[in-house]
Each structure stands twice: as structure tokens, then as C-alpha cells.
Coordinates of C-alpha atoms and ligand atoms in Angstrom, one line a residue:
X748 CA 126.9 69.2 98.1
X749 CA 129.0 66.7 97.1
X750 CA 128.2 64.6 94.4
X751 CA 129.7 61.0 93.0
X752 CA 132.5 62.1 91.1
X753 CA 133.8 63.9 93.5
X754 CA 133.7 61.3 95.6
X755 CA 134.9 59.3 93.9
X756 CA 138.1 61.4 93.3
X757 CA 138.2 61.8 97.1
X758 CA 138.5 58.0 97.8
X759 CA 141.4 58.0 94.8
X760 CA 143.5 60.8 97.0
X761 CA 143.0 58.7 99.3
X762 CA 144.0 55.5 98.6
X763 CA 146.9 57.3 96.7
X764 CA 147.9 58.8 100.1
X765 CA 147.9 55.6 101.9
X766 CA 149.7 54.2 99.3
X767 CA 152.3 56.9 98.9
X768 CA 153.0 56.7 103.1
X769 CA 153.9 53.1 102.7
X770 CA 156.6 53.4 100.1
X771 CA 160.1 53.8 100.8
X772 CA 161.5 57.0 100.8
X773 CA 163.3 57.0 97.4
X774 CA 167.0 56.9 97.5
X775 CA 168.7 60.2 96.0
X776 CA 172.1 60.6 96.8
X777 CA 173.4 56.6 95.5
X778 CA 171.5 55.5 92.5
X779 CA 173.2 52.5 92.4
X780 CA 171.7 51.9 95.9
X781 CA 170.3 48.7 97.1
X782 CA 167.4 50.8 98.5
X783 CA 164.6 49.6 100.6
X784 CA 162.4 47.4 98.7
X785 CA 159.2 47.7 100.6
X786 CA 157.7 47.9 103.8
X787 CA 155.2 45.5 106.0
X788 CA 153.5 46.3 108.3
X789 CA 153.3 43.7 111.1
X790 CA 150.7 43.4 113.8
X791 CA 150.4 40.9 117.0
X792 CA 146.9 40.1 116.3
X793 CA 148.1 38.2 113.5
X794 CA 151.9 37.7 113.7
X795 CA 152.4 37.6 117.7
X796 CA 156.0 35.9 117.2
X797 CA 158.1 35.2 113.8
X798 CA 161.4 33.8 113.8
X799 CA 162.2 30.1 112.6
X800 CA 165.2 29.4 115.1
X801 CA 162.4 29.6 117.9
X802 CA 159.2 29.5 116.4
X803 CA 156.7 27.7 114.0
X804 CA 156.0 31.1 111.7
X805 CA 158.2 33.8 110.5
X806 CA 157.3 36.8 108.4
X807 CA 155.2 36.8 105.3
X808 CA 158.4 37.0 103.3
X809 CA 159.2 36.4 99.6
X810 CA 162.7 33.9 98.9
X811 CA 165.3 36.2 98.4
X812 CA 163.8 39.1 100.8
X813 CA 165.7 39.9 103.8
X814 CA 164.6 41.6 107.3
X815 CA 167.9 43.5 108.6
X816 CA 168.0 43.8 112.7
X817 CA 170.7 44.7 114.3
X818 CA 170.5 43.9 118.5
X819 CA 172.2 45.5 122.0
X820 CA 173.3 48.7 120.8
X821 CA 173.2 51.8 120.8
X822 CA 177.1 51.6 120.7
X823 CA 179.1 54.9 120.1
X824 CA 182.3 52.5 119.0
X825 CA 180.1 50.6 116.1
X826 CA 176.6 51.8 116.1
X827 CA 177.3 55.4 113.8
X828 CA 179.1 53.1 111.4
X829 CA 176.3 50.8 110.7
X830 CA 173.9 53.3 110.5
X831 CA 176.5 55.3 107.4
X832 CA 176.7 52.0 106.0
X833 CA 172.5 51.4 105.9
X834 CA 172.2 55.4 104.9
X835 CA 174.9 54.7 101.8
X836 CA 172.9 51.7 100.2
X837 CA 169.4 53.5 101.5
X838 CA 168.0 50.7 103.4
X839 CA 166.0 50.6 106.6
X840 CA 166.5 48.4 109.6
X841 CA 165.0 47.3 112.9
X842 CA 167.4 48.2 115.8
X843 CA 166.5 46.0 119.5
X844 CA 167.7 48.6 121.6
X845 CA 168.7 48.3 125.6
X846 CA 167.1 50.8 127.5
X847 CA 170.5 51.7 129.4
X848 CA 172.1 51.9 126.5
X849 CA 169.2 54.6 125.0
X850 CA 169.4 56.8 127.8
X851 CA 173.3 57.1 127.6
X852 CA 173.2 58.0 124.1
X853 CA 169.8 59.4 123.0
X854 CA 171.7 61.1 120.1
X855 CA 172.3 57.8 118.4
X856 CA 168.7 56.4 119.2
X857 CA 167.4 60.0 117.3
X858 CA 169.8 59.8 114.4
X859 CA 167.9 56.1 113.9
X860 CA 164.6 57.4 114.0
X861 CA 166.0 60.5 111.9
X862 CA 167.4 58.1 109.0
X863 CA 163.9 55.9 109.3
X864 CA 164.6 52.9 111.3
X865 CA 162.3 50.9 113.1
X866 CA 163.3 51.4 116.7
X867 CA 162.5 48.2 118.6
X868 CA 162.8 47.1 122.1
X869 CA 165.4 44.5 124.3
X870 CA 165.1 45.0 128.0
X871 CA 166.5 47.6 130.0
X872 CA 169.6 46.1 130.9
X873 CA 169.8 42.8 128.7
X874 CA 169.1 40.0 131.6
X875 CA 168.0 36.4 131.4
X876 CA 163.9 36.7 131.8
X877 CA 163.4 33.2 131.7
X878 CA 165.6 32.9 134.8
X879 CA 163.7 35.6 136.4
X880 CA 160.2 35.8 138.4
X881 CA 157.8 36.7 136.2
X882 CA 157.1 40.2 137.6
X883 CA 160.6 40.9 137.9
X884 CA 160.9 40.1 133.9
X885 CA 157.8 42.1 132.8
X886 CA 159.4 45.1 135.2
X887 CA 162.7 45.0 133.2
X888 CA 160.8 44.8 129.8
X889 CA 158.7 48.0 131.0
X890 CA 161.9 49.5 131.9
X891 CA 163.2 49.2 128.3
X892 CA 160.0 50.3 126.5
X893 CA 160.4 53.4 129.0
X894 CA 163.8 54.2 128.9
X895 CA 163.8 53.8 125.2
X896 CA 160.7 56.0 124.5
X897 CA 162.2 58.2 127.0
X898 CA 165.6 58.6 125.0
X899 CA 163.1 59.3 121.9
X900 CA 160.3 61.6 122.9
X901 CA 161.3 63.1 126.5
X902 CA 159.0 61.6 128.5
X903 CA 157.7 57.4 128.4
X904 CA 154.7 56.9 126.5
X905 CA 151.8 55.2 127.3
X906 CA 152.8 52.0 124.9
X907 CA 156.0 51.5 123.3
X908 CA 155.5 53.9 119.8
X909 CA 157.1 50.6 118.4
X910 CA 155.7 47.1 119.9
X911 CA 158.2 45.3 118.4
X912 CA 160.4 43.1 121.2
X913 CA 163.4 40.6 120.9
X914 CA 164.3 38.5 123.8
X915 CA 167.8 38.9 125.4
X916 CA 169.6 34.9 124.1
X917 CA 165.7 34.2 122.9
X918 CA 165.4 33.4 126.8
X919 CA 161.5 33.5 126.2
X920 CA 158.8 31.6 128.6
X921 CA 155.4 30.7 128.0
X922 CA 153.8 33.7 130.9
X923 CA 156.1 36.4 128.7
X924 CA 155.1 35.6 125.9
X925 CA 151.5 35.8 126.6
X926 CA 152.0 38.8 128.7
X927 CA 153.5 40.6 125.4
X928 CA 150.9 38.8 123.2
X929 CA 148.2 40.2 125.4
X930 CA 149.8 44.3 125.0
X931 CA 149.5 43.1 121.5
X932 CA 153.6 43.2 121.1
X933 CA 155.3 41.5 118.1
X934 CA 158.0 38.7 119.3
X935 CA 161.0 38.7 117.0
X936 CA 163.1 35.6 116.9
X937 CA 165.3 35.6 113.8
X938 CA 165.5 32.7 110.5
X939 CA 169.1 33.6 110.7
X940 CA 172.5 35.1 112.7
X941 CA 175.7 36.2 111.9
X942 CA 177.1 35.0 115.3
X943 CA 179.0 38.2 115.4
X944 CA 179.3 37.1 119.3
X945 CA 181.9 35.1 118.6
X946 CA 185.0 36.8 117.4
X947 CA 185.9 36.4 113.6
X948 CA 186.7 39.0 110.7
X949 CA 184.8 40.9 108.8
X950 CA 185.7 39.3 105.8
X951 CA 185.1 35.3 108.1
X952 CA 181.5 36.7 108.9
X953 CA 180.8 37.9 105.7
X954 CA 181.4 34.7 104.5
X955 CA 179.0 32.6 107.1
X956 CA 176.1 35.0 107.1
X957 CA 175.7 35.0 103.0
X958 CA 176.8 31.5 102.7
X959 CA 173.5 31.1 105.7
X960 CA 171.3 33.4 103.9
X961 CA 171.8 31.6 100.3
X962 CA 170.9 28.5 102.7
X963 CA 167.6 29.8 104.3
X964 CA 166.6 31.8 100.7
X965 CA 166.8 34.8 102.8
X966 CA 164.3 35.8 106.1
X967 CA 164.6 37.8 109.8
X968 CA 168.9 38.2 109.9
X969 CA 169.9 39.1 113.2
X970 CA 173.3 41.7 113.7
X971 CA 174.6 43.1 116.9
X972 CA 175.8 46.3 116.0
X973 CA 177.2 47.0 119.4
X974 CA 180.4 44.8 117.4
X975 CA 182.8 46.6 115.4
X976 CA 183.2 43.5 113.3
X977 CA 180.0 43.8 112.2
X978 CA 180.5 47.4 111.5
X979 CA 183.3 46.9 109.3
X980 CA 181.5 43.8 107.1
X981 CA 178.3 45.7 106.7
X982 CA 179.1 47.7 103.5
X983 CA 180.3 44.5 101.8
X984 CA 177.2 42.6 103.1
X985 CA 174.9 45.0 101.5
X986 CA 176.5 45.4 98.1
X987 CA 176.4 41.2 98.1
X988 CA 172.7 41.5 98.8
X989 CA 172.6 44.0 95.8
X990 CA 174.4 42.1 93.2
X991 CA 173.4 38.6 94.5
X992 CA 169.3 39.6 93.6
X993 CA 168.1 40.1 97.1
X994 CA 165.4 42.9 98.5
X995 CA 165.5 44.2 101.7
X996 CA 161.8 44.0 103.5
X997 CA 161.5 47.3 106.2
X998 CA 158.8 45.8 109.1
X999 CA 156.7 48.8 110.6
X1000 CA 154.4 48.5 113.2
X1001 CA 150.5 48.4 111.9
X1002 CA 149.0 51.5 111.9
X1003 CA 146.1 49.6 113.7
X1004 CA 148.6 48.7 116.3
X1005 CA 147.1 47.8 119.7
X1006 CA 149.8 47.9 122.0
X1007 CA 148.2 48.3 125.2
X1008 CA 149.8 49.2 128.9
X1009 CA 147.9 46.2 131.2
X1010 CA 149.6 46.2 134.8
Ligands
LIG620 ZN1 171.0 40.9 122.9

């Protein structure tokens, strides 16, 4: 029989366990690391979309924390670069893959998961959804969940293992974004870019996305690192985070996720 105190000690492993899965791994190879500050969890029953360049809410973020997500890859050319640069500081990101892109190089999409990414979701084949019929865009969205999971596990599971979903050029439309809000799928926008589409140096972007960060107090910042410019600014970007105060946020899905397959 079991008696109080032993409960009691039960419910302390516990907690303790909970507790210890939703700390960042610590960083042991770089103690001068930025590191990974902490991780949220974020669920569509209460955060269906965030992202102030397209929506009212963002995440529940402190000033001075910053979301790293990186869009379009993966990209043999840039993609292994950004993920040594993250691995060197320790930090965690979200990466909005294409399902084309997964399947070609599955290696890449493992090493992500391997080094403790977030691996989110972008379409299958990066299209316009808002120019689209509707069932042809929530087609091409299921083909990305697929293809990524796919790249990932072998076969595609029964929900994306991640519900997390960016928008190819935030081309969003009222019946997709229900239709993800109903599979209970978490709409990234972003609070701020690099515009690494348009071509600049390293050293130019550097320069625009911290002097936009120290603007917007930090938030959701939004990389492609299908661009080699990106790839080369990155290690300077994250030791300017270090010394300049800020904390980088790692978003997880909820464990109470309820991403749901509705046809
Ligand atoms: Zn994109």
C-alpha cells in the first residue's frame, strides 16, 4: 500500500520530470554560448496564428526574446551552414520546410531533428494558396505535411508530428485558415524579416535585421536559409544577440497537441 509520503514524493518526480523535459538541453561544447533560453510550448486552441506583420497576436514573448525561423530550405548550398552556426551558439530553431525540398534531402531534414529543431511545415512545392481553389490549396498543404513526415519517419503520419505552418509570401485566406485552425495547426506569420530575398551582404543584412529587432524589442524573426547570405551573417547575428542582452525563445508543439487529419 502506498501511503502519503510516498505520494507525495511520487507527484515531486514527477513534476521534476516534466520540468526537466522542458528545459533546454544544456550547452557543453561552447560555454560562452548564447544557448537556448527556454522553450514554449504553443497550441492552436489558444494561439491559432501569431505574427504581427499579418495578425492582431504574436507569441507570449518577453522584450528582448527572439523566435528564430528559418523558411524554404532544406538547401544543400546554405542549409548545413546555418544549422553549424545554431549548433556553435547552442540554440534551437523552427525550420518551414517544402516538402520537395524534404524528400530530396531527408539527410538534412534528420540532422535538424537530430540537433533539436522544431521542424515545421510550408507546402509541398511553395505556391500561392490564396490564388488557388481551395481544395487544390489544402491538397498542396497535405502534400507538405506528407512529404515532410515522410523525409522524417519513413512513412506520412496521421497528423503532421509538428502542426506548426507558415504560408508561402503570407498568401493566407480566410477558408485556410480555418481549415488549419480546425486540424488545430499553429499559423506562423512573423514580427519581423531579414528580407534576405532581396540581394545584400552579409554584413548589409546584418545591419537591417538587428537595427529591426532593436526596433520591435525582439519577437517571431523570419530567415530563409535556402540563402547563402544568410548563411554567412548568421554567426555574427547570434553573437550580437548574445552581447546585445537578448534570449532566444525555442516554440514546441503542446504536448496536448490536437492536430487532427479532417478530409
Ligand atoms: Zn517561403
Amino acid at each position: 500500500m502506498i501511503d502519503r509520503t510516498t505520494l507525495v514524493v511520487l507527484a515531486a518526480l514527477a513534476l521534476a520530470t516534466t520540468a526537466a523535459r522542458a528545459q533546454p538541453a544544456p550547452c557543453l561544447d561552447n560555454a560562452d554560448a548564447l544557448g537556448t533560453a527556454r522553450m514554449l510550448a504553443v497550441d492552436a486552441a489558444t494561439l491559432p496564428r501569431v505574427g504581427r506583420k499579418h495578425f492582431p497576436q504574436t507569441l507570449p514573448l518577453a522584450p528582448k526574446e527572439v523566435v528564430l525561423t528559418f523558411d524554404d530550405g532544406p538547401e544543400p548550398a546554405a542549409t548545413p551552414r546555418v544549422l553549424d552556426a545554431l549548433k556553435h551558439e547552442c540554440v534551437q530553431a523552427s525550420f518551414f520546410l517544402l516538402g520537395r525540398s524534404a524528400l530530396a534531402h531527408p539527410e538534412l531534414v534528420r540532422r535538424e531533428r537530430a540537433e533539436g529543431h522544431s521542424i515545421a511545415h510550408h507546402t509541398f512545392s511553395h505556391p500561392l494558396l490564396d490564388r488557388m481553389r481551395v481544395a487544390a490549396a489544402q491538397a498542396e498543404i497535405d502534400r507538405g505535411f506528407a512529404a515532410v513526415d515522410t523525409a522524417l519517419y519513413g512513412s506520412p503520419q496521421h497528423a503532421p508530428k509538428t502542426p506548426f505552418f507558415r504560408f508561402p509570401g503570407f498568401a493566407s485566406s480566410p477558408a485556410l485558415l480555418d481549415f488549419l485552425e480546425r486540424r488545430g495547426i499553429v499559423v506562423f506569420g512573423a514580427d519581423l524579416w531579414a528580407s534576405d530575398w532581396n540581394p545584400m551582404t552579409p554584413e548589409q543584412e546584418l545591419k537591417l535585421v538587428l537595427g529591426r529587432l532593436e526596433a520591435s524589442r525582439g519577437g517571431i524573426v523570419l530567415f530563409h536559409d535556402t540563402k547563402r547570405q544568410t548563411a554567412a551573417m548568421l554567426p555574427a547575428f547570434l553573437r550580437a544577440l548574445r552581447n546585445g542582452g537578448y534570449r532566444v525563445v525555442h516554440v514546441v508543439p503542446a504536448a496536448s497537441s490536437t492536430a487532427t487529419i479532417s478530409r
